[in-house]
Amino acid sequence: MKSAKIHLETLGCPLCMQKIEAAVKKLDGIDKESVEAIYHTSIIKLKFDECKISLGDIEGTINSMGFEVNKMQIT
């Protein structure tokens, strides 16, 4: 498992972060217990299995919901 921080463009409400968090948790290869969306910093922290999913796949899910990823980093 690798850890990552995904920095999002500024969001309009905490509900948006909850929706993104729920969608990311549904993805195969995500450690569901590790997903944490932090509204006041627009960051999502998570752990993922790089053999099952890539950061690009996660970004694609977020983008498909109408949100934009600013930066992603493996921590």
mmCIF file with all atom_site columns, N, CA and C in Angstrom:
data_model
loop_
_atom_site.group_PDB
_atom_site.id
_atom_site.type_symbol
_atom_site.label_atom_id
_atom_site.label_alt_id
_atom_site.label_comp_id
_atom_site.label_asym_id
_atom_site.label_entity_id
_atom_site.label_seq_id
_atom_site.pdbx_PDB_ins_code
_atom_site.Cartn_x
_atom_site.Cartn_y
_atom_site.Cartn_z
_atom_site.occupancy
_atom_site.B_iso_or_equiv
_atom_site.pdbx_formal_charge
_atom_site.auth_seq_id
_atom_site.auth_comp_id
_atom_site.auth_asym_id
_atom_site.auth_atom_id
_atom_site.pdbx_PDB_model_num
ATOM 1   N N  . MET A 1 1  ? 0.839   -1.190 0.000   1.00 0.00 ? 1  MET A N  1
ATOM 2   C CA . MET A 1 1  ? 0.000   0.000  0.000   1.00 0.00 ? 1  MET A CA 1
ATOM 3   C C  . MET A 1 1  ? 0.877   1.244  0.000   1.00 0.00 ? 1  MET A C  1
ATOM 4   N N  . LYS A 1 2  ? 0.454   2.218  -0.774  1.00 0.00 ? 2  LYS A N  1
ATOM 5   C CA . LYS A 1 2  ? 1.107   3.521  -0.776  1.00 0.00 ? 2  LYS A CA 1
ATOM 6   C C  . LYS A 1 2  ? 0.137   4.549  -0.226  1.00 0.00 ? 2  LYS A C  1
ATOM 7   N N  . SER A 1 3  ? 0.684   5.586  0.383   1.00 0.00 ? 3  SER A N  1
ATOM 8   C CA . SER A 1 3  ? -0.129  6.693  0.898   1.00 0.00 ? 3  SER A CA 1
ATOM 9   C C  . SER A 1 3  ? -0.054  7.849  -0.082  1.00 0.00 ? 3  SER A C  1
ATOM 10  N N  . ALA A 1 4  ? -1.144  8.594  -0.189  1.00 0.00 ? 4  ALA A N  1
ATOM 11  C CA . ALA A 1 4  ? -1.173  9.735  -1.098  1.00 0.00 ? 4  ALA A CA 1
ATOM 12  C C  . ALA A 1 4  ? -1.997  10.868 -0.509  1.00 0.00 ? 4  ALA A C  1
ATOM 13  N N  . LYS A 1 5  ? -1.651  12.074 -0.967  1.00 0.00 ? 5  LYS A N  1
ATOM 14  C CA . LYS A 1 5  ? -2.451  13.269 -0.692  1.00 0.00 ? 5  LYS A CA 1
ATOM 15  C C  . LYS A 1 5  ? -2.894  13.817 -2.037  1.00 0.00 ? 5  LYS A C  1
ATOM 16  N N  . ILE A 1 6  ? -4.170  14.080 -2.151  1.00 0.00 ? 6  ILE A N  1
ATOM 17  C CA . ILE A 1 6  ? -4.726  14.660 -3.371  1.00 0.00 ? 6  ILE A CA 1
ATOM 18  C C  . ILE A 1 6  ? -5.241  16.042 -3.020  1.00 0.00 ? 6  ILE A C  1
ATOM 19  N N  . HIS A 1 7  ? -4.648  17.048 -3.648  1.00 0.00 ? 7  HIS A N  1
ATOM 20  C CA . HIS A 1 7  ? -5.032  18.438 -3.411  1.00 0.00 ? 7  HIS A CA 1
ATOM 21  C C  . HIS A 1 7  ? -6.044  18.832 -4.485  1.00 0.00 ? 7  HIS A C  1
ATOM 22  N N  . LEU A 1 8  ? -7.196  19.282 -4.052  1.00 0.00 ? 8  LEU A N  1
ATOM 23  C CA . LEU A 1 8  ? -8.258  19.670 -4.974  1.00 0.00 ? 8  LEU A CA 1
ATOM 24  C C  . LEU A 1 8  ? -8.323  21.183 -5.116  1.00 0.00 ? 8  LEU A C  1
ATOM 25  N N  . GLU A 1 9  ? -8.906  21.618 -6.230  1.00 0.00 ? 9  GLU A N  1
ATOM 26  C CA . GLU A 1 9  ? -9.217  23.038 -6.358  1.00 0.00 ? 9  GLU A CA 1
ATOM 27  C C  . GLU A 1 9  ? -10.208 23.379 -5.253  1.00 0.00 ? 9  GLU A C  1
ATOM 28  N N  . THR A 1 10 ? -10.303 24.631 -4.879  1.00 0.00 ? 10 THR A N  1
ATOM 29  C CA . THR A 1 10 ? -11.195 25.048 -3.794  1.00 0.00 ? 10 THR A CA 1
ATOM 30  C C  . THR A 1 10 ? -12.621 24.578 -4.075  1.00 0.00 ? 10 THR A C  1
ATOM 31  N N  . LEU A 1 11 ? -13.228 23.966 -3.085  1.00 0.00 ? 11 LEU A N  1
ATOM 32  C CA . LEU A 1 11 ? -14.584 23.449 -3.221  1.00 0.00 ? 11 LEU A CA 1
ATOM 33  C C  . LEU A 1 11 ? -15.579 24.367 -2.541  1.00 0.00 ? 11 LEU A C  1
ATOM 34  N N  . GLY A 1 12 ? -16.825 24.246 -2.949  1.00 0.00 ? 12 GLY A N  1
ATOM 35  C CA . GLY A 1 12 ? -17.849 25.128 -2.432  1.00 0.00 ? 12 GLY A CA 1
ATOM 36  C C  . GLY A 1 12 ? -18.454 24.732 -1.097  1.00 0.00 ? 12 GLY A C  1
ATOM 37  N N  . CYS A 1 13 ? -18.376 23.444 -0.732  1.00 0.00 ? 13 CYS A N  1
ATOM 38  C CA . CYS A 1 13 ? -19.056 23.041 0.498   1.00 0.00 ? 13 CYS A CA 1
ATOM 39  C C  . CYS A 1 13 ? -18.500 21.724 1.034   1.00 0.00 ? 13 CYS A C  1
ATOM 40  N N  . PRO A 1 14 ? -18.706 21.475 2.327   1.00 0.00 ? 14 PRO A N  1
ATOM 41  C CA . PRO A 1 14 ? -18.267 20.201 2.914   1.00 0.00 ? 14 PRO A CA 1
ATOM 42  C C  . PRO A 1 14 ? -18.970 18.994 2.289   1.00 0.00 ? 14 PRO A C  1
ATOM 43  N N  . LEU A 1 15 ? -20.199 19.180 1.830   1.00 0.00 ? 15 LEU A N  1
ATOM 44  C CA . LEU A 1 15 ? -20.933 18.085 1.205   1.00 0.00 ? 15 LEU A CA 1
ATOM 45  C C  . LEU A 1 15 ? -20.204 17.577 -0.042  1.00 0.00 ? 15 LEU A C  1
ATOM 46  N N  . CYS A 1 16 ? -19.572 18.482 -0.780  1.00 0.00 ? 16 CYS A N  1
ATOM 47  C CA . CYS A 1 16 ? -18.799 18.082 -1.963  1.00 0.00 ? 16 CYS A CA 1
ATOM 48  C C  . CYS A 1 16 ? -17.677 17.133 -1.563  1.00 0.00 ? 16 CYS A C  1
ATOM 49  N N  . MET A 1 17 ? -16.978 17.455 -0.490  1.00 0.00 ? 17 MET A N  1
ATOM 50  C CA . MET A 1 17 ? -15.884 16.600 -0.020  1.00 0.00 ? 17 MET A CA 1
ATOM 51  C C  . MET A 1 17 ? -16.422 15.241 0.424   1.00 0.00 ? 17 MET A C  1
ATOM 52  N N  . GLN A 1 18 ? -17.586 15.228 1.051   1.00 0.00 ? 18 GLN A N  1
ATOM 53  C CA . GLN A 1 18 ? -18.184 13.961 1.475   1.00 0.00 ? 18 GLN A CA 1
ATOM 54  C C  . GLN A 1 18 ? -18.524 13.094 0.267   1.00 0.00 ? 18 GLN A C  1
ATOM 55  N N  . LYS A 1 19 ? -19.028 13.718 -0.799  1.00 0.00 ? 19 LYS A N  1
ATOM 56  C CA . LYS A 1 19 ? -19.366 12.978 -2.014  1.00 0.00 ? 19 LYS A CA 1
ATOM 57  C C  . LYS A 1 19 ? -18.115 12.392 -2.658  1.00 0.00 ? 19 LYS A C  1
ATOM 58  N N  . ILE A 1 20 ? -17.054 13.185 -2.710  1.00 0.00 ? 20 ILE A N  1
ATOM 59  C CA . ILE A 1 20 ? -15.803 12.697 -3.290  1.00 0.00 ? 20 ILE A CA 1
ATOM 60  C C  . ILE A 1 20 ? -15.244 11.556 -2.444  1.00 0.00 ? 20 ILE A C  1
ATOM 61  N N  . GLU A 1 21 ? -15.245 11.733 -1.136  1.00 0.00 ? 21 GLU A N  1
ATOM 62  C CA . GLU A 1 21 ? -14.744 10.695 -0.228  1.00 0.00 ? 21 GLU A CA 1
ATOM 63  C C  . GLU A 1 21 ? -15.504 9.386  -0.437  1.00 0.00 ? 21 GLU A C  1
ATOM 64  N N  . ALA A 1 22 ? -16.816 9.456  -0.533  1.00 0.00 ? 22 ALA A N  1
ATOM 65  C CA . ALA A 1 22 ? -17.637 8.255  -0.723  1.00 0.00 ? 22 ALA A CA 1
ATOM 66  C C  . ALA A 1 22 ? -17.319 7.575  -2.055  1.00 0.00 ? 22 ALA A C  1
ATOM 67  N N  . ALA A 1 23 ? -17.126 8.360  -3.108  1.00 0.00 ? 23 ALA A N  1
ATOM 68  C CA . ALA A 1 23 ? -16.824 7.795  -4.425  1.00 0.00 ? 23 ALA A CA 1
ATOM 69  C C  . ALA A 1 23 ? -15.455 7.121  -4.437  1.00 0.00 ? 23 ALA A C  1
ATOM 70  N N  . VAL A 1 24 ? -14.470 7.742  -3.805  1.00 0.00 ? 24 VAL A N  1
ATOM 71  C CA . VAL A 1 24 ? -13.121 7.172  -3.765  1.00 0.00 ? 24 VAL A CA 1
ATOM 72  C C  . VAL A 1 24 ? -13.120 5.871  -2.964  1.00 0.00 ? 24 VAL A C  1
ATOM 73  N N  . LYS A 1 25 ? -13.877 5.829  -1.884  1.00 0.00 ? 25 LYS A N  1
ATOM 74  C CA . LYS A 1 25 ? -13.943 4.616  -1.057  1.00 0.00 ? 25 LYS A CA 1
ATOM 75  C C  . LYS A 1 25 ? -14.499 3.421  -1.827  1.00 0.00 ? 25 LYS A C  1
ATOM 76  N N  . LYS A 1 26 ? -15.299 3.668  -2.859  1.00 0.00 ? 26 LYS A N  1
ATOM 77  C CA . LYS A 1 26 ? -15.903 2.586  -3.639  1.00 0.00 ? 26 LYS A CA 1
ATOM 78  C C  . LYS A 1 26 ? -14.935 1.966  -4.641  1.00 0.00 ? 26 LYS A C  1
ATOM 79  N N  . LEU A 1 27 ? -13.811 2.615  -4.894  1.00 0.00 ? 27 LEU A N  1
ATOM 80  C CA . LEU A 1 27 ? -12.869 2.134  -5.901  1.00 0.00 ? 27 LEU A CA 1
ATOM 81  C C  . LEU A 1 27 ? -12.103 0.911  -5.410  1.00 0.00 ? 27 LEU A C  1
ATOM 82  N N  . ASP A 1 28 ? -11.917 -0.052 -6.303  1.00 0.00 ? 28 ASP A N  1
ATOM 83  C CA . ASP A 1 28 ? -11.142 -1.244 -5.981  1.00 0.00 ? 28 ASP A CA 1
ATOM 84  C C  . ASP A 1 28 ? -9.673  -0.856 -5.824  1.00 0.00 ? 28 ASP A C  1
ATOM 85  N N  . GLY A 1 29 ? -9.052  -1.313 -4.763  1.00 0.00 ? 29 GLY A N  1
ATOM 86  C CA . GLY A 1 29 ? -7.651  -1.001 -4.518  1.00 0.00 ? 29 GLY A CA 1
ATOM 87  C C  . GLY A 1 29 ? -7.431  0.105  -3.515  1.00 0.00 ? 29 GLY A C  1
ATOM 88  N N  . ILE A 1 30 ? -8.514  0.689  -3.027  1.00 0.00 ? 30 ILE A N  1
ATOM 89  C CA . ILE A 1 30 ? -8.429  1.750  -2.017  1.00 0.00 ? 30 ILE A CA 1
ATOM 90  C C  . ILE A 1 30 ? -8.624  1.136  -0.632  1.00 0.00 ? 30 ILE A C  1
ATOM 91  N N  . ASP A 1 31 ? -7.776  1.514  0.315   1.00 0.00 ? 31 ASP A N  1
ATOM 92  C CA . ASP A 1 31 ? -7.975  1.131  1.718   1.00 0.00 ? 31 ASP A CA 1
ATOM 93  C C  . ASP A 1 31 ? -9.059  2.059  2.265   1.00 0.00 ? 31 ASP A C  1
ATOM 94  N N  . LYS A 1 32 ? -10.273 1.555  2.313   1.00 0.00 ? 32 LYS A N  1
ATOM 95  C CA . LYS A 1 32 ? -11.437 2.384  2.647   1.00 0.00 ? 32 LYS A CA 1
ATOM 96  C C  . LYS A 1 32 ? -11.323 3.069  4.007   1.00 0.00 ? 32 LYS A C  1
ATOM 97  N N  . GLU A 1 33 ? -10.681 2.416  4.965   1.00 0.00 ? 33 GLU A N  1
ATOM 98  C CA . GLU A 1 33 ? -10.520 2.999  6.302   1.00 0.00 ? 33 GLU A CA 1
ATOM 99  C C  . GLU A 1 33 ? -9.560  4.189  6.301   1.00 0.00 ? 33 GLU A C  1
ATOM 100 N N  . SER A 1 34 ? -8.713  4.275  5.292   1.00 0.00 ? 34 SER A N  1
ATOM 101 C CA . SER A 1 34 ? -7.690  5.327  5.271   1.00 0.00 ? 34 SER A CA 1
ATOM 102 C C  . SER A 1 34 ? -8.159  6.623  4.620   1.00 0.00 ? 34 SER A C  1
ATOM 103 N N  . VAL A 1 35 ? -9.276  6.586  3.906   1.00 0.00 ? 35 VAL A N  1
ATOM 104 C CA . VAL A 1 35 ? -9.719  7.761  3.149   1.00 0.00 ? 35 VAL A CA 1
ATOM 105 C C  . VAL A 1 35 ? -10.234 8.836  4.102   1.00 0.00 ? 35 VAL A C  1
ATOM 106 N N  . GLU A 1 36 ? -9.638  10.023 3.982   1.00 0.00 ? 36 GLU A N  1
ATOM 107 C CA . GLU A 1 36 ? -10.029 11.155 4.830   1.00 0.00 ? 36 GLU A CA 1
ATOM 108 C C  . GLU A 1 36 ? -10.065 12.418 3.972   1.00 0.00 ? 36 GLU A C  1
ATOM 109 N N  . ALA A 1 37 ? -11.234 13.001 3.839   1.00 0.00 ? 37 ALA A N  1
ATOM 110 C CA . ALA A 1 37 ? -11.392 14.257 3.106   1.00 0.00 ? 37 ALA A CA 1
ATOM 111 C C  . ALA A 1 37 ? -11.404 15.401 4.110   1.00 0.00 ? 37 ALA A C  1
ATOM 112 N N  . ILE A 1 38 ? -10.516 16.357 3.904   1.00 0.00 ? 38 ILE A N  1
ATOM 113 C CA . ILE A 1 38 ? -10.377 17.479 4.836   1.00 0.00 ? 38 ILE A CA 1
ATOM 114 C C  . ILE A 1 38 ? -10.838 18.744 4.115   1.00 0.00 ? 38 ILE A C  1
ATOM 115 N N  . TYR A 1 39 ? -12.019 19.229 4.484   1.00 0.00 ? 39 TYR A N  1
ATOM 116 C CA . TYR A 1 39 ? -12.642 20.335 3.760   1.00 0.00 ? 39 TYR A CA 1
ATOM 117 C C  . TYR A 1 39 ? -11.814 21.608 3.797   1.00 0.00 ? 39 TYR A C  1
ATOM 118 N N  . HIS A 1 40 ? -11.364 22.029 4.969   1.00 0.00 ? 40 HIS A N  1
ATOM 119 C CA . HIS A 1 40 ? -10.723 23.345 5.087   1.00 0.00 ? 40 HIS A CA 1
ATOM 120 C C  . HIS A 1 40 ? -9.386  23.438 4.351   1.00 0.00 ? 40 HIS A C  1
ATOM 121 N N  . THR A 1 41 ? -8.816  22.300 3.951   1.00 0.00 ? 41 THR A N  1
ATOM 122 C CA . THR A 1 41 ? -7.584  22.331 3.155   1.00 0.00 ? 41 THR A CA 1
ATOM 123 C C  . THR A 1 41 ? -7.798  21.780 1.747   1.00 0.00 ? 41 THR A C  1
ATOM 124 N N  . SER A 1 42 ? -8.978  21.287 1.447   1.00 0.00 ? 42 SER A N  1
ATOM 125 C CA . SER A 1 42 ? -9.303  20.668 0.155   1.00 0.00 ? 42 SER A CA 1
ATOM 126 C C  . SER A 1 42 ? -8.325  19.551 -0.198  1.00 0.00 ? 42 SER A C  1
ATOM 127 N N  . ILE A 1 43 ? -8.017  18.717 0.798   1.00 0.00 ? 43 ILE A N  1
ATOM 128 C CA . ILE A 1 43 ? -7.099  17.593 0.610   1.00 0.00 ? 43 ILE A CA 1
ATOM 129 C C  . ILE A 1 43 ? -7.820  16.291 0.940   1.00 0.00 ? 43 ILE A C  1
ATOM 130 N N  . ILE A 1 44 ? -7.535  15.280 0.140   1.00 0.00 ? 44 ILE A N  1
ATOM 131 C CA . ILE A 1 44 ? -7.996  13.932 0.440   1.00 0.00 ? 44 ILE A CA 1
ATOM 132 C C  . ILE A 1 44 ? -6.756  13.087 0.696   1.00 0.00 ? 44 ILE A C  1
ATOM 133 N N  . LYS A 1 45 ? -6.718  12.447 1.863   1.00 0.00 ? 45 LYS A N  1
ATOM 134 C CA . LYS A 1 45 ? -5.631  11.534 2.206   1.00 0.00 ? 45 LYS A CA 1
ATOM 135 C C  . LYS A 1 45 ? -6.157  10.113 2.046   1.00 0.00 ? 45 LYS A C  1
ATOM 136 N N  . LEU A 1 46 ? -5.313  9.223  1.538   1.00 0.00 ? 46 LEU A N  1
ATOM 137 C CA . LEU A 1 46 ? -5.732  7.843  1.350   1.00 0.00 ? 46 LEU A CA 1
ATOM 138 C C  . LEU A 1 46 ? -4.537  6.920  1.206   1.00 0.00 ? 46 LEU A C  1
ATOM 139 N N  . LYS A 1 47 ? -4.830  5.626  1.284   1.00 0.00 ? 47 LYS A N  1
ATOM 140 C CA . LYS A 1 47 ? -3.856  4.585  0.981   1.00 0.00 ? 47 LYS A CA 1
ATOM 141 C C  . LYS A 1 47 ? -4.442  3.755  -0.147  1.00 0.00 ? 47 LYS A C  1
ATOM 142 N N  . PHE A 1 48 ? -3.575  3.344  -1.080  1.00 0.00 ? 48 PHE A N  1
ATOM 143 C CA . PHE A 1 48 ? -4.050  2.582  -2.221  1.00 0.00 ? 48 PHE A CA 1
ATOM 144 C C  . PHE A 1 48 ? -3.047  1.498  -2.599  1.00 0.00 ? 48 PHE A C  1
ATOM 145 N N  . ASP A 1 49 ? -3.559  0.451  -3.225  1.00 0.00 ? 49 ASP A N  1
ATOM 146 C CA . ASP A 1 49 ? -2.736  -0.651 -3.714  1.00 0.00 ? 49 ASP A CA 1
ATOM 147 C C  . ASP A 1 49 ? -2.384  -0.345 -5.162  1.00 0.00 ? 49 ASP A C  1
ATOM 148 N N  . GLU A 1 50 ? -1.122  0.011  -5.399  1.00 0.00 ? 50 GLU A N  1
ATOM 149 C CA . GLU A 1 50 ? -0.698  0.430  -6.725  1.00 0.00 ? 50 GLU A CA 1
ATOM 150 C C  . GLU A 1 50 ? -0.766  -0.703 -7.751  1.00 0.00 ? 50 GLU A C  1
ATOM 151 N N  . CYS A 1 51 ? -0.942  -1.939 -7.305  1.00 0.00 ? 51 CYS A N  1
ATOM 152 C CA . CYS A 1 51 ? -1.127  -3.057 -8.232  1.00 0.00 ? 51 CYS A CA 1
ATOM 153 C C  . CYS A 1 51 ? -2.564  -3.124 -8.758  1.00 0.00 ? 51 CYS A C  1
ATOM 154 N N  . LYS A 1 52 ? -3.488  -2.469 -8.055  1.00 0.00 ? 52 LYS A N  1
ATOM 155 C CA . LYS A 1 52 ? -4.904  -2.514 -8.433  1.00 0.00 ? 52 LYS A CA 1
ATOM 156 C C  . LYS A 1 52 ? -5.429  -1.201 -8.997  1.00 0.00 ? 52 LYS A C  1
ATOM 157 N N  . ILE A 1 53 ? -4.831  -0.077 -8.589  1.00 0.00 ? 53 ILE A N  1
ATOM 158 C CA . ILE A 1 53 ? -5.342  1.230  -9.011  1.00 0.00 ? 53 ILE A CA 1
ATOM 159 C C  . ILE A 1 53 ? -4.193  2.235  -9.042  1.00 0.00 ? 53 ILE A C  1
ATOM 160 N N  . SER A 1 54 ? -4.294  3.183  -9.952  1.00 0.00 ? 54 SER A N  1
ATOM 161 C CA . SER A 1 54 ? -3.267  4.222  -10.058 1.00 0.00 ? 54 SER A CA 1
ATOM 162 C C  . SER A 1 54 ? -3.829  5.560  -9.584  1.00 0.00 ? 54 SER A C  1
ATOM 163 N N  . LEU A 1 55 ? -2.924  6.494  -9.327  1.00 0.00 ? 55 LEU A N  1
ATOM 164 C CA . LEU A 1 55 ? -3.384  7.848  -8.981  1.00 0.00 ? 55 LEU A CA 1
ATOM 165 C C  . LEU A 1 55 ? -4.187  8.447  -10.132 1.00 0.00 ? 55 LEU A C  1
ATOM 166 N N  . GLY A 1 56 ? -3.824  8.101  -11.356 1.00 0.00 ? 56 GLY A N  1
ATOM 167 C CA . GLY A 1 56 ? -4.574  8.581  -12.517 1.00 0.00 ? 56 GLY A CA 1
ATOM 168 C C  . GLY A 1 56 ? -6.012  8.095  -12.521 1.00 0.00 ? 56 GLY A C  1
ATOM 169 N N  . ASP A 1 57 ? -6.216  6.848  -12.097 1.00 0.00 ? 57 ASP A N  1
ATOM 170 C CA . ASP A 1 57 ? -7.582  6.309  -12.000 1.00 0.00 ? 57 ASP A CA 1
ATOM 171 C C  . ASP A 1 57 ? -8.394  7.069  -10.958 1.00 0.00 ? 57 ASP A C  1
ATOM 172 N N  . ILE A 1 58 ? -7.747  7.361  -9.831  1.00 0.00 ? 58 ILE A N  1
ATOM 173 C CA . ILE A 1 58 ? -8.422  8.101  -8.761  1.00 0.00 ? 58 ILE A CA 1
ATOM 174 C C  . ILE A 1 58 ? -8.758  9.509  -9.241  1.00 0.00 ? 58 ILE A C  1
ATOM 175 N N  . GLU A 1 59 ? -7.801  10.144 -9.908  1.00 0.00 ? 59 GLU A N  1
ATOM 176 C CA . GLU A 1 59 ? -8.038  11.482 -10.452 1.00 0.00 ? 59 GLU A CA 1
ATOM 177 C C  . GLU A 1 59 ? -9.191  11.458 -11.453 1.00 0.00 ? 59 GLU A C  1
ATOM 178 N N  . GLY A 1 60 ? -9.242  10.434 -12.291 1.00 0.00 ? 60 GLY A N  1
ATOM 179 C CA . GLY A 1 60 ? -10.324 10.313 -13.272 1.00 0.00 ? 60 GLY A CA 1
ATOM 180 C C  . GLY A 1 60 ? -11.691 10.233 -12.620 1.00 0.00 ? 60 GLY A C  1
ATOM 181 N N  . THR A 1 61 ? -11.780 9.513  -11.518 1.00 0.00 ? 61 THR A N  1
ATOM 182 C CA . THR A 1 61 ? -13.045 9.418  -10.785 1.00 0.00 ? 61 THR A CA 1
ATOM 183 C C  . THR A 1 61 ? -13.463 10.783 -10.258 1.00 0.00 ? 61 THR A C  1
ATOM 184 N N  . ILE A 1 62 ? -12.512 11.499 -9.675  1.00 0.00 ? 62 ILE A N  1
ATOM 185 C CA . ILE A 1 62 ? -12.807 12.833 -9.130  1.00 0.00 ? 62 ILE A CA 1
ATOM 186 C C  . ILE A 1 62 ? -13.211 13.787 -10.251 1.00 0.00 ? 62 ILE A C  1
ATOM 187 N N  . ASN A 1 63 ? -12.478 13.751 -11.363 1.00 0.00 ? 63 ASN A N  1
ATOM 188 C CA . ASN A 1 63 ? -12.798 14.624 -12.499 1.00 0.00 ? 63 ASN A CA 1
ATOM 189 C C  . ASN A 1 63 ? -14.175 14.310 -13.075 1.00 0.00 ? 63 ASN A C  1
ATOM 190 N N  . SER A 1 64 ? -14.539 13.026 -13.110 1.00 0.00 ? 64 SER A N  1
ATOM 191 C CA . SER A 1 64 ? -15.836 12.642 -13.680 1.00 0.00 ? 64 SER A CA 1
ATOM 192 C C  . SER A 1 64 ? -17.002 13.167 -12.850 1.00 0.00 ? 64 SER A C  1
ATOM 193 N N  . MET A 1 65 ? -16.718 13.536 -11.609 1.00 0.00 ? 65 MET A N  1
ATOM 194 C CA . MET A 1 65 ? -17.745 14.104 -10.735 1.00 0.00 ? 65 MET A CA 1
ATOM 195 C C  . MET A 1 65 ? -17.843 15.621 -10.891 1.00 0.00 ? 65 MET A C  1
ATOM 196 N N  . GLY A 1 66 ? -16.981 16.193 -11.739 1.00 0.00 ? 66 GLY A N  1
ATOM 197 C CA . GLY A 1 66 ? -17.016 17.631 -11.977 1.00 0.00 ? 66 GLY A CA 1
ATOM 198 C C  . GLY A 1 66 ? -16.064 18.431 -11.109 1.00 0.00 ? 66 GLY A C  1
ATOM 199 N N  . PHE A 1 67 ? -15.134 17.750 -10.441 1.00 0.00 ? 67 PHE A N  1
ATOM 200 C CA . PHE A 1 67 ? -14.161 18.430 -9.587  1.00 0.00 ? 67 PHE A CA 1
ATOM 201 C C  . PHE A 1 67 ? -12.779 18.315 -10.212 1.00 0.00 ? 67 PHE A C  1
ATOM 202 N N  . GLU A 1 68 ? -11.908 19.245 -9.886  1.00 0.00 ? 68 GLU A N  1
ATOM 203 C CA . GLU A 1 68 ? -10.585 19.285 -10.498 1.00 0.00 ? 68 GLU A CA 1
ATOM 204 C C  . GLU A 1 68 ? -9.493  19.032 -9.465  1.00 0.00 ? 68 GLU A C  1
ATOM 205 N N  . VAL A 1 69 ? -8.567  18.157 -9.836  1.00 0.00 ? 69 VAL A N  1
ATOM 206 C CA . VAL A 1 69 ? -7.411  17.874 -8.990  1.00 0.00 ? 69 VAL A CA 1
ATOM 207 C C  . VAL A 1 69 ? -6.326  18.893 -9.314  1.00 0.00 ? 69 VAL A C  1
ATOM 208 N N  . ASN A 1 70 ? -5.792  19.520 -8.286  1.00 0.00 ? 70 ASN A N  1
ATOM 209 C CA . ASN A 1 70 ? -4.733  20.510 -8.443  1.00 0.00 ? 70 ASN A CA 1
ATOM 210 C C  . ASN A 1 70 ? -3.362  19.842 -8.429  1.00 0.00 ? 70 ASN A C  1
ATOM 211 N N  . LYS A 1 71 ? -3.164  18.907 -7.478  1.00 0.00 ? 71 LYS A N  1
ATOM 212 C CA . LYS A 1 71 ? -1.869  18.256 -7.318  1.00 0.00 ? 71 LYS A CA 1
ATOM 213 C C  . LYS A 1 71 ? -2.078  16.936 -6.594  1.00 0.00 ? 71 LYS A C  1
ATOM 214 N N  . MET A 1 72 ? -1.246  15.938 -6.950  1.00 0.00 ? 72 MET A N  1
ATOM 215 C CA . MET A 1 72 ? -1.264  14.659 -6.250  1.00 0.00 ? 72 MET A CA 1
ATOM 216 C C  . MET A 1 72 ? 0.158   14.324 -5.839  1.00 0.00 ? 72 MET A C  1
ATOM 217 N N  . GLN A 1 73 ? 0.308   13.776 -4.633  1.00 0.00 ? 73 GLN A N  1
ATOM 218 C CA . GLN A 1 73 ? 1.641   13.384 -4.208  1.00 0.00 ? 73 GLN A CA 1
ATOM 219 C C  . GLN A 1 73 ? 1.577   12.101 -3.395  1.00 0.00 ? 73 GLN A C  1
ATOM 220 N N  . ILE A 1 74 ? 2.556   11.245 -3.629  1.00 0.00 ? 74 ILE A N  1
ATOM 221 C CA . ILE A 1 74 ? 2.696   10.043 -2.822  1.00 0.00 ? 74 ILE A CA 1
ATOM 222 C C  . ILE A 1 74 ? 3.499   10.430 -1.603  1.00 0.00 ? 74 ILE A C  1
ATOM 223 N N  . THR A 1 75 ? 2.986   10.062 -0.430  1.00 0.00 ? 75 THR A N  1
ATOM 224 C CA . THR A 1 75 ? 3.649   10.464 0.815   1.00 0.00 ? 75 THR A CA 1
ATOM 225 C C  . THR A 1 75 ? 4.281   9.278  1.508   1.00 0.00 ? 75 THR A C  1
#
